[in-house]
mmCIF file of C-alpha atoms and ligand atoms in Angstrom:
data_model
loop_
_atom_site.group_PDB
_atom_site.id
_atom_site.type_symbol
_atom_site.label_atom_id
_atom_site.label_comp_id
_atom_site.label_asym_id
_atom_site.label_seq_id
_atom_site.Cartn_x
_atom_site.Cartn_y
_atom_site.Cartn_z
ATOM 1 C CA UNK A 25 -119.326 34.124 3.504
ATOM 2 C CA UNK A 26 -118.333 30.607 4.430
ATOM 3 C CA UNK A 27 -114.739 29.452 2.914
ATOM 4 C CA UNK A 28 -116.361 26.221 2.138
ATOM 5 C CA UNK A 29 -118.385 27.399 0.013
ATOM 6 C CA UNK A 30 -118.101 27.162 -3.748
ATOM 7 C CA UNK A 31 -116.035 29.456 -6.238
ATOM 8 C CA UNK A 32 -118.380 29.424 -9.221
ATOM 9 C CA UNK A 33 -117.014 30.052 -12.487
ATOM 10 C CA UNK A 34 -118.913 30.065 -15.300
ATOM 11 C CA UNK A 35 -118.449 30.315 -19.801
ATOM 12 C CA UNK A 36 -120.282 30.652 -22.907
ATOM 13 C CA UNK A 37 -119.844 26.594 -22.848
ATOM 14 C CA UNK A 38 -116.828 24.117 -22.293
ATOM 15 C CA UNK A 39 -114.080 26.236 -22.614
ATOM 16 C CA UNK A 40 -113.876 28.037 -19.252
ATOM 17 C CA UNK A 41 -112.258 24.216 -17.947
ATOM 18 C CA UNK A 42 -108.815 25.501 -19.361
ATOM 19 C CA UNK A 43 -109.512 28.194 -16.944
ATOM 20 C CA UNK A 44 -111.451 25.657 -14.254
ATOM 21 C CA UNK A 45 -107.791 23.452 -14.489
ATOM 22 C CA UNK A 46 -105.503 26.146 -13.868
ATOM 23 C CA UNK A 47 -107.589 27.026 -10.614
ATOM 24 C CA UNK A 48 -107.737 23.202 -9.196
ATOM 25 C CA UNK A 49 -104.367 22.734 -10.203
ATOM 26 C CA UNK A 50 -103.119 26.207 -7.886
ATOM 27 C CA UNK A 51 -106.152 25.487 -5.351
ATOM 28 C CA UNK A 52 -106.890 21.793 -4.724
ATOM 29 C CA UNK A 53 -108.759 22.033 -1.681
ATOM 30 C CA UNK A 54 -111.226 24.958 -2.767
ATOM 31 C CA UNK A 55 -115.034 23.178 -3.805
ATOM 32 C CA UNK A 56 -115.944 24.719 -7.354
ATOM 33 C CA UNK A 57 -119.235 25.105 -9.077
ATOM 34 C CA UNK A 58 -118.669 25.346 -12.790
ATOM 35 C CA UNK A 59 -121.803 26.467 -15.573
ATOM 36 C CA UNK A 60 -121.221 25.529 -19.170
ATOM 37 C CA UNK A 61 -123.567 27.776 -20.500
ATOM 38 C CA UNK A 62 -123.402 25.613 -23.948
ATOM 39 C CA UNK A 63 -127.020 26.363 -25.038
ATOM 40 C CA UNK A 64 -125.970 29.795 -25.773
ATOM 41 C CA UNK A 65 -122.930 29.289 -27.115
ATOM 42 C CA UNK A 66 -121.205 30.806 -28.959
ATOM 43 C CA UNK A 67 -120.963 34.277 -26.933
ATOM 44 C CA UNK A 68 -118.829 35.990 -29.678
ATOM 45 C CA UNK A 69 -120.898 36.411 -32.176
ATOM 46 C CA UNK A 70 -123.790 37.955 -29.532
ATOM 47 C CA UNK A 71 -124.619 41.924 -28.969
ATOM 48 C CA UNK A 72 -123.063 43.269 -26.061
ATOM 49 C CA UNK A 73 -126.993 43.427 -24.598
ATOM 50 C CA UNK A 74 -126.765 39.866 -25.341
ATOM 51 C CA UNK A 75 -123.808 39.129 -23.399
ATOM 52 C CA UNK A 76 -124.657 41.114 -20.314
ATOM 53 C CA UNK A 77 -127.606 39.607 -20.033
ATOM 54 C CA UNK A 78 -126.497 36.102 -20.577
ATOM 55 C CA UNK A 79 -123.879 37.088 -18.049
ATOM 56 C CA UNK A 80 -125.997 38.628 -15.010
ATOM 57 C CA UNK A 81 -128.372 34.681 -15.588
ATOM 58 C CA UNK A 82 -125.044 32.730 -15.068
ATOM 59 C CA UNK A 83 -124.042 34.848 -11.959
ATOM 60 C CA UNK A 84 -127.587 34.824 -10.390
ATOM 61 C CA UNK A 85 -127.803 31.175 -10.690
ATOM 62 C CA UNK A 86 -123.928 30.699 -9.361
ATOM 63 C CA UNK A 87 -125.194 33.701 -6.481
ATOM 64 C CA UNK A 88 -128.247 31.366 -5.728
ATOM 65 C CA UNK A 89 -125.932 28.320 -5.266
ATOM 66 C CA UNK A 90 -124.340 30.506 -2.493
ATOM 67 C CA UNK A 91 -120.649 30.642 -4.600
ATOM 68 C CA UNK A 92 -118.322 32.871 -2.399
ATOM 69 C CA UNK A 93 -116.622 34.273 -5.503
ATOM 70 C CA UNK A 94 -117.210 34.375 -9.495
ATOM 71 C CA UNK A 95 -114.754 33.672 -12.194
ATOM 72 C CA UNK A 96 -115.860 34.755 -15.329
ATOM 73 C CA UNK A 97 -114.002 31.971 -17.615
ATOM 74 C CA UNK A 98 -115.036 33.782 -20.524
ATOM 75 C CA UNK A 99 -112.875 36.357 -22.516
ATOM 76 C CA UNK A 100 -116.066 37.695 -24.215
ATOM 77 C CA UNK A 101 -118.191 37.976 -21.413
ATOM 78 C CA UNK A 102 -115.628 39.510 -19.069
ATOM 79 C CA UNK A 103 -114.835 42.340 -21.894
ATOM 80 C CA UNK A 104 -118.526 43.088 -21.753
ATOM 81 C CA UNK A 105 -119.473 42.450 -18.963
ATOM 82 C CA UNK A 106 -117.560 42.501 -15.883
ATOM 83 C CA UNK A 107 -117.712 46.192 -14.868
ATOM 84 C CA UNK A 108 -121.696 46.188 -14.502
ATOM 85 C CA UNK A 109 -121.525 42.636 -12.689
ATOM 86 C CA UNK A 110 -118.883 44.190 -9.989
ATOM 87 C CA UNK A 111 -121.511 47.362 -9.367
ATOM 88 C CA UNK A 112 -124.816 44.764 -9.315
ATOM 89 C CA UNK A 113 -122.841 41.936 -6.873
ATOM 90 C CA UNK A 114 -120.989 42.857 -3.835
ATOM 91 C CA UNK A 115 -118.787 39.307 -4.094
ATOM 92 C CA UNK A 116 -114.906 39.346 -5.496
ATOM 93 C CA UNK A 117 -115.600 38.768 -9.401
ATOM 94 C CA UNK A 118 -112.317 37.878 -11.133
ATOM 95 C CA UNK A 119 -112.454 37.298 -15.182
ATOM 96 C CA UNK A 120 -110.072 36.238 -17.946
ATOM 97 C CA UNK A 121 -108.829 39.420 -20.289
ATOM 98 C CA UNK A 122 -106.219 38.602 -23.721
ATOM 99 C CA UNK A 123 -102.688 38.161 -21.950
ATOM 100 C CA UNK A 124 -101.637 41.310 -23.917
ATOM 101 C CA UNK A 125 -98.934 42.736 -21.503
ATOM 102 C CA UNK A 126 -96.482 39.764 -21.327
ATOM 103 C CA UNK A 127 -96.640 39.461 -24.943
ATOM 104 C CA UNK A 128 -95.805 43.256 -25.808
ATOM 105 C CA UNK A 129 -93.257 43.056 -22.663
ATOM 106 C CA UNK A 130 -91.947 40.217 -24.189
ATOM 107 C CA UNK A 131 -91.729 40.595 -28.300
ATOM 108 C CA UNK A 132 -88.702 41.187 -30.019
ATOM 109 C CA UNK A 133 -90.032 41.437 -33.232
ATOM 110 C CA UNK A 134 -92.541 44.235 -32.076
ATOM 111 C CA UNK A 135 -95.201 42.238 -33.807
ATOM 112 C CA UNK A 136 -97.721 39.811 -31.983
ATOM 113 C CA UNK A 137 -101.359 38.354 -32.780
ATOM 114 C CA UNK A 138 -104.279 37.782 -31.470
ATOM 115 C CA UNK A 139 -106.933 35.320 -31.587
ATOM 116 C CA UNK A 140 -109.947 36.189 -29.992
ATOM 117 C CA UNK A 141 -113.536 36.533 -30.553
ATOM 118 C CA UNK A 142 -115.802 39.290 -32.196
ATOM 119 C CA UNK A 143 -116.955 40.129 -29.160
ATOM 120 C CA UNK A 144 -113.933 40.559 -27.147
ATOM 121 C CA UNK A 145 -112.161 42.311 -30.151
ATOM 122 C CA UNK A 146 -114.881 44.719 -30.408
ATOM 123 C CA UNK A 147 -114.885 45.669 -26.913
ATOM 124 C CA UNK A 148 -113.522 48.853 -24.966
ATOM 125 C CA UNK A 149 -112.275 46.898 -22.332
ATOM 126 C CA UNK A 150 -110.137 44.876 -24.911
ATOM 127 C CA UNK A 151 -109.350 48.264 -26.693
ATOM 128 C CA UNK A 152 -108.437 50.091 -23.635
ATOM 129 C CA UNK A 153 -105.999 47.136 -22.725
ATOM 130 C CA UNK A 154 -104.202 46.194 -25.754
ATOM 131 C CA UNK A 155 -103.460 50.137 -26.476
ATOM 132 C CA UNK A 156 -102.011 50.900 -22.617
ATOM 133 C CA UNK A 157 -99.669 48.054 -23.403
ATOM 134 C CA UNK A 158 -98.880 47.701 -27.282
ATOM 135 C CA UNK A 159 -97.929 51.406 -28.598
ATOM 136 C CA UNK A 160 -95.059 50.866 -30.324
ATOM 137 C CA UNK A 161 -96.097 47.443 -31.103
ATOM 138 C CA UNK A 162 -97.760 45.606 -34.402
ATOM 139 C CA UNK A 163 -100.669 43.792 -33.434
ATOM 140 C CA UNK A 164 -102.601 41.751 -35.911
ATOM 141 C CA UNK A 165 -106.177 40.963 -34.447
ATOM 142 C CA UNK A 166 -107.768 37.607 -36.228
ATOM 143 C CA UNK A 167 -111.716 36.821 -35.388
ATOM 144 C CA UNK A 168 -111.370 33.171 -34.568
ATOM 145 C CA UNK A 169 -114.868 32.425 -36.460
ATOM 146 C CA UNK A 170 -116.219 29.007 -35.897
ATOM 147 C CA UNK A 171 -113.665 27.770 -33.238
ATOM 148 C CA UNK A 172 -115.852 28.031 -30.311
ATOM 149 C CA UNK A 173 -118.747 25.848 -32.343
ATOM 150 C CA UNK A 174 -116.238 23.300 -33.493
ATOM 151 C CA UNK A 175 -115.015 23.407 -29.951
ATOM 152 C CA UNK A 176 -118.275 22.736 -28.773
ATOM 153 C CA UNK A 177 -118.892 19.938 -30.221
ATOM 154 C CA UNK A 178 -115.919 18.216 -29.270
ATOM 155 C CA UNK A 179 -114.434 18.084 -32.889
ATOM 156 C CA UNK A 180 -110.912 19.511 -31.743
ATOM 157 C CA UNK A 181 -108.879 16.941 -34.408
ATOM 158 C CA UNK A 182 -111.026 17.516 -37.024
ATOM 159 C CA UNK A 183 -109.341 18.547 -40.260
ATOM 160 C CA UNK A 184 -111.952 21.444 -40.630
ATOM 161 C CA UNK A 185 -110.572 22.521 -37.433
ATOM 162 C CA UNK A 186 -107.212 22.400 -38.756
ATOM 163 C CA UNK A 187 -107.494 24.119 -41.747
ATOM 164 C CA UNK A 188 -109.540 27.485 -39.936
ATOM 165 C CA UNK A 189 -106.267 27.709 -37.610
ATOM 166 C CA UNK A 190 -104.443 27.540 -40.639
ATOM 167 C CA UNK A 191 -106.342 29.924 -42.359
ATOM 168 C CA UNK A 192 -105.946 32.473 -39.277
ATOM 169 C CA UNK A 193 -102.550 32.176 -38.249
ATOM 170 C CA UNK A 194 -101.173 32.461 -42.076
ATOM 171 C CA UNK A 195 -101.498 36.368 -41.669
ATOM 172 C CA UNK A 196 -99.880 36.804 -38.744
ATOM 173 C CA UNK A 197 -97.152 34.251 -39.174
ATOM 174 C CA UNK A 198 -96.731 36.889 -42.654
ATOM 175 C CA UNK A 199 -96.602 39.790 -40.248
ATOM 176 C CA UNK A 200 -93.699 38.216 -38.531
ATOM 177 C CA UNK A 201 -95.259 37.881 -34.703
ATOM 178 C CA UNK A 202 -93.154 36.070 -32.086
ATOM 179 C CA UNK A 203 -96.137 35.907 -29.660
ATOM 180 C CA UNK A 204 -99.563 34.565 -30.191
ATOM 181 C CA UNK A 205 -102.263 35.620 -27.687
ATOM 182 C CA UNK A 206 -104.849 33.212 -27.157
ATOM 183 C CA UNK A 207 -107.897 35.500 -26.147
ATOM 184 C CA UNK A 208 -110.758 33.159 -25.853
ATOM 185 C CA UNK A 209 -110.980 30.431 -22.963
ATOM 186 C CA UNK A 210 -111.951 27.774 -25.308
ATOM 187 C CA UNK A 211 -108.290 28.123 -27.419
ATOM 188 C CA UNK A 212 -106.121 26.428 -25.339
ATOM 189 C CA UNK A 213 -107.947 23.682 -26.219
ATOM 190 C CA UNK A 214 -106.133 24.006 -29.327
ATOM 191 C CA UNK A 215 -102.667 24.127 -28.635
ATOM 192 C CA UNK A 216 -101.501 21.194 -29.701
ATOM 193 C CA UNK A 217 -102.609 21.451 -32.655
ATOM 194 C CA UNK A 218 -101.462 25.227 -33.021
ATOM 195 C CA UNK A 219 -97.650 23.457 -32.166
ATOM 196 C CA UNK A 220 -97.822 21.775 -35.149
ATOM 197 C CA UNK A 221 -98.517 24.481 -37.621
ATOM 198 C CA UNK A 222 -96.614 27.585 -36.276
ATOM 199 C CA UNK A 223 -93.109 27.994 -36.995
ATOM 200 C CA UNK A 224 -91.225 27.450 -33.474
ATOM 201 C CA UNK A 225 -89.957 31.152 -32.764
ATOM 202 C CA UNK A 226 -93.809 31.624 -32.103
ATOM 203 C CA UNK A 227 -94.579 31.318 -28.236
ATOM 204 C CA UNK A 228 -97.884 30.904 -27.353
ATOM 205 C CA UNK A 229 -99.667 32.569 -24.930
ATOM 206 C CA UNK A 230 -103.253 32.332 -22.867
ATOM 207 C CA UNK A 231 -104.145 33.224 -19.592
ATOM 208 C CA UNK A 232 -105.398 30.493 -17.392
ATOM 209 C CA UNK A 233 -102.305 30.563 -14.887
ATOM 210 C CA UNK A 234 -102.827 33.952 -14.262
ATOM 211 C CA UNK A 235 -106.284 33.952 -13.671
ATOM 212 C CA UNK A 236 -105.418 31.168 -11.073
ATOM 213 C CA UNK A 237 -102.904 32.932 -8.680
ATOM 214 C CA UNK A 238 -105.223 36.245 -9.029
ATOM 215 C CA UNK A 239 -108.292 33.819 -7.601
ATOM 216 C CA UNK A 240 -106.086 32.737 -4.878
ATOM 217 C CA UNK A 241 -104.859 36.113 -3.960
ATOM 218 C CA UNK A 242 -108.188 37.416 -3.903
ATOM 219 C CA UNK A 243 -109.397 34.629 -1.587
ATOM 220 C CA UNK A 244 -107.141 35.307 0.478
ATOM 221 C CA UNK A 245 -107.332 38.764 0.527
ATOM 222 C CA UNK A 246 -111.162 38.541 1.474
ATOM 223 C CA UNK A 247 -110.039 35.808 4.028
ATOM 224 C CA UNK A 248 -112.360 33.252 1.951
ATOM 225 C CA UNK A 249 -109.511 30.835 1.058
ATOM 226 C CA UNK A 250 -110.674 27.363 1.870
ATOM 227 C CA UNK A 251 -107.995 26.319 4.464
ATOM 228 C CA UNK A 252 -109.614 22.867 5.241
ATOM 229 C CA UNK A 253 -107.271 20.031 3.456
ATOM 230 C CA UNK A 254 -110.368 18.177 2.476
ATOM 231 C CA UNK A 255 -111.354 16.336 -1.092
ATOM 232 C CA UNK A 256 -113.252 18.511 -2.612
ATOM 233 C CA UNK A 257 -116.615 18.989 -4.046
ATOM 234 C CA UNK A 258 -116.296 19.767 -7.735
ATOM 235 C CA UNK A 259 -119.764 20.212 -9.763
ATOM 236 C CA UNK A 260 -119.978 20.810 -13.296
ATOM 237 C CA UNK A 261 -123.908 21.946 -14.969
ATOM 238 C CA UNK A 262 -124.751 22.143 -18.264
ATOM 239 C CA UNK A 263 -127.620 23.487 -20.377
ATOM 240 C CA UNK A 264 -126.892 21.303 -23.376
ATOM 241 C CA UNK A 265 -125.231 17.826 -24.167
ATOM 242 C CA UNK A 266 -122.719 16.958 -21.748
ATOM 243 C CA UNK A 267 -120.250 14.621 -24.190
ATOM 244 C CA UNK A 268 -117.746 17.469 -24.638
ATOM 245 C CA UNK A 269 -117.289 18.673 -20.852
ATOM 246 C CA UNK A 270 -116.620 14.789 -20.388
ATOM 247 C CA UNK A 271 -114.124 14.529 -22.758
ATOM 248 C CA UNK A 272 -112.462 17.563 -21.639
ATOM 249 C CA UNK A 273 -112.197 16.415 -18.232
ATOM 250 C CA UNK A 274 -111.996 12.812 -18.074
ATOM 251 C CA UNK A 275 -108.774 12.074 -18.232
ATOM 252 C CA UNK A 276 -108.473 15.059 -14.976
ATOM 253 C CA UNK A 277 -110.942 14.022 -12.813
ATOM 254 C CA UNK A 278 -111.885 10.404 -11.894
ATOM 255 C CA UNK A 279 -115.517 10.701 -10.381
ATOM 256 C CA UNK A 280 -116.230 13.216 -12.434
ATOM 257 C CA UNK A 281 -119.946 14.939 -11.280
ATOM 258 C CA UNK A 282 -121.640 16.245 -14.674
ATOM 259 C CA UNK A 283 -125.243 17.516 -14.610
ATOM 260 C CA UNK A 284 -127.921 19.074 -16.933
ATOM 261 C CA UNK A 285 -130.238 21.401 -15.800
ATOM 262 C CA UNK A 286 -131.729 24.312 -17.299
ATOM 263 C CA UNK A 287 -130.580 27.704 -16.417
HETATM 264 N N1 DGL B 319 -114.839 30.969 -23.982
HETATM 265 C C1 DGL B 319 -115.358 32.176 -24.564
HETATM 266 C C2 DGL B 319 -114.293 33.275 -24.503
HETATM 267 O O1 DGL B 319 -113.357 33.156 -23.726
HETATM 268 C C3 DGL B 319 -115.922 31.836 -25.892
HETATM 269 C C4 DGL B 319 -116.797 32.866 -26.438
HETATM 270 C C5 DGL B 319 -117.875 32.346 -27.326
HETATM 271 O O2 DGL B 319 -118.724 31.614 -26.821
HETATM 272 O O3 DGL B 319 -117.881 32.755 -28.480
HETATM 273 O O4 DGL B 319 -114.364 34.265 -25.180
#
């Protein structure tokens, strides 16, 4: 495998750019493919059948672009999905899991929440996770229903928006967390807004940085880091309306390359 070729990464829709950011930020050299899978979106909601399947299309087409590695910017789809794409593909496949360790390393109240889909909290790999690291811990699990759809559409500071993060923080703000998990590659999307409403001895936490430096060390470990100080090639495809992938990265990227194509 060439190190100038693509990493692809690929989500249920725009929300895999928090993910996309972190890894351009760490790795500004490296040419990315990126698949907004928006016409299926939203992933949560889907049978685990559903998500597999929607999972092994995005790889195949990212595969058939000749990607060097897959990141799987998708909490739901990595929960689901990522063991049977690692025995199908014999390529590094990283993916994004709820950042459950630092926050149970890190709570003092012993109480923490998180946000997440259906999907990803109904999964083992989720389960098997979050109990290896929160035993002695309190952890309130909230189905962030409708996020990813108002996401989607690009209405982030919408006051319908507002009032469903009200609606599922208010529980675990009761239960006294110190550490909100944002499970779901769309939610950071929604910090600033989360800022506003949770009281300030709540730290936020998502897992975009980490996904980053565990891309690079896999790149390099695979000797597949792209070591050629070069401007990149960064390609974004859509299925659906590409509005909210420009707004998401416009102000990041000034020539930014958006396409549609069916896949
Ligand atoms: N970005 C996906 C995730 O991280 C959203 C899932 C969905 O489409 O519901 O889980």
């Amino acid at each position: 495998m060439q190190q100038t070729n693509s990493i692809g990464l690929f989500d249920s829709g725009v929300g895999g750019t928090s993910i996309w950011k972190e890894i351009n930020a760490l790795l500004p050299f490296e040419n990315t493919l990126y698949l907004a899978d928006s016409l299926n979106a939203p992933y949560g909601n889907k049978t685990r059948d559903e998500i597999i399947h929607l999972s092994i299309k995005n790889t195949e087409f990212l595969l058939n672009k000749n990607c060097k590695m897959i990141v799987v910017a998708c909490n739901t789809a990595t929960t689901n999905a990522i063991n049977i794409l690692r025995e199908k593909y014999d390529i590094p496949i990283i993916g994004i899991e709820p950042a459950m360790k630092p926050a149970a390393l890190q709570t003092k109240t012993k109480s923490i929440g998180i946000l997440a889909t259906k999907g990803t909290l109904s999964s083992n790999l989720f389960h098997k996770t979050a109990a290896k690291f929160t035993k002695d811990i309190s952890v309130i699990e909230i189905i962030g229903e409708g996020l990813v759809p108002l996401i989607e559409q690009g209405k982030i500071h919408t006051p319908e928006l507002t009032e469903l993060l009200f609606k599922y923080t208010e529980p675990m703000v009761a239960a006294s967390i110190d550490h909100l998990v944002l499970g779901c590659s769309h939610y950071p999307y929604l910090i600033p807004k989360l800022l506003t409403i949770l009281p300030d001895n709540i730290t936020i936490i998502d897992s975009g940085a980490a996904v980053a430096r565990q891309t690079r060390s896999v790149l390099e470990n695979n000797g597949i880091l792209n070591t050629l100080e070069e401007k990149p090639t960064l390609q974004f495809l859509t299925n659906s309306d590409s509005a909210t992938l420009k707004m998401l990265l416009i102000d990041y990227i000034q020539d930014i390359n958006i396409s549609q194509e069916n896949f």
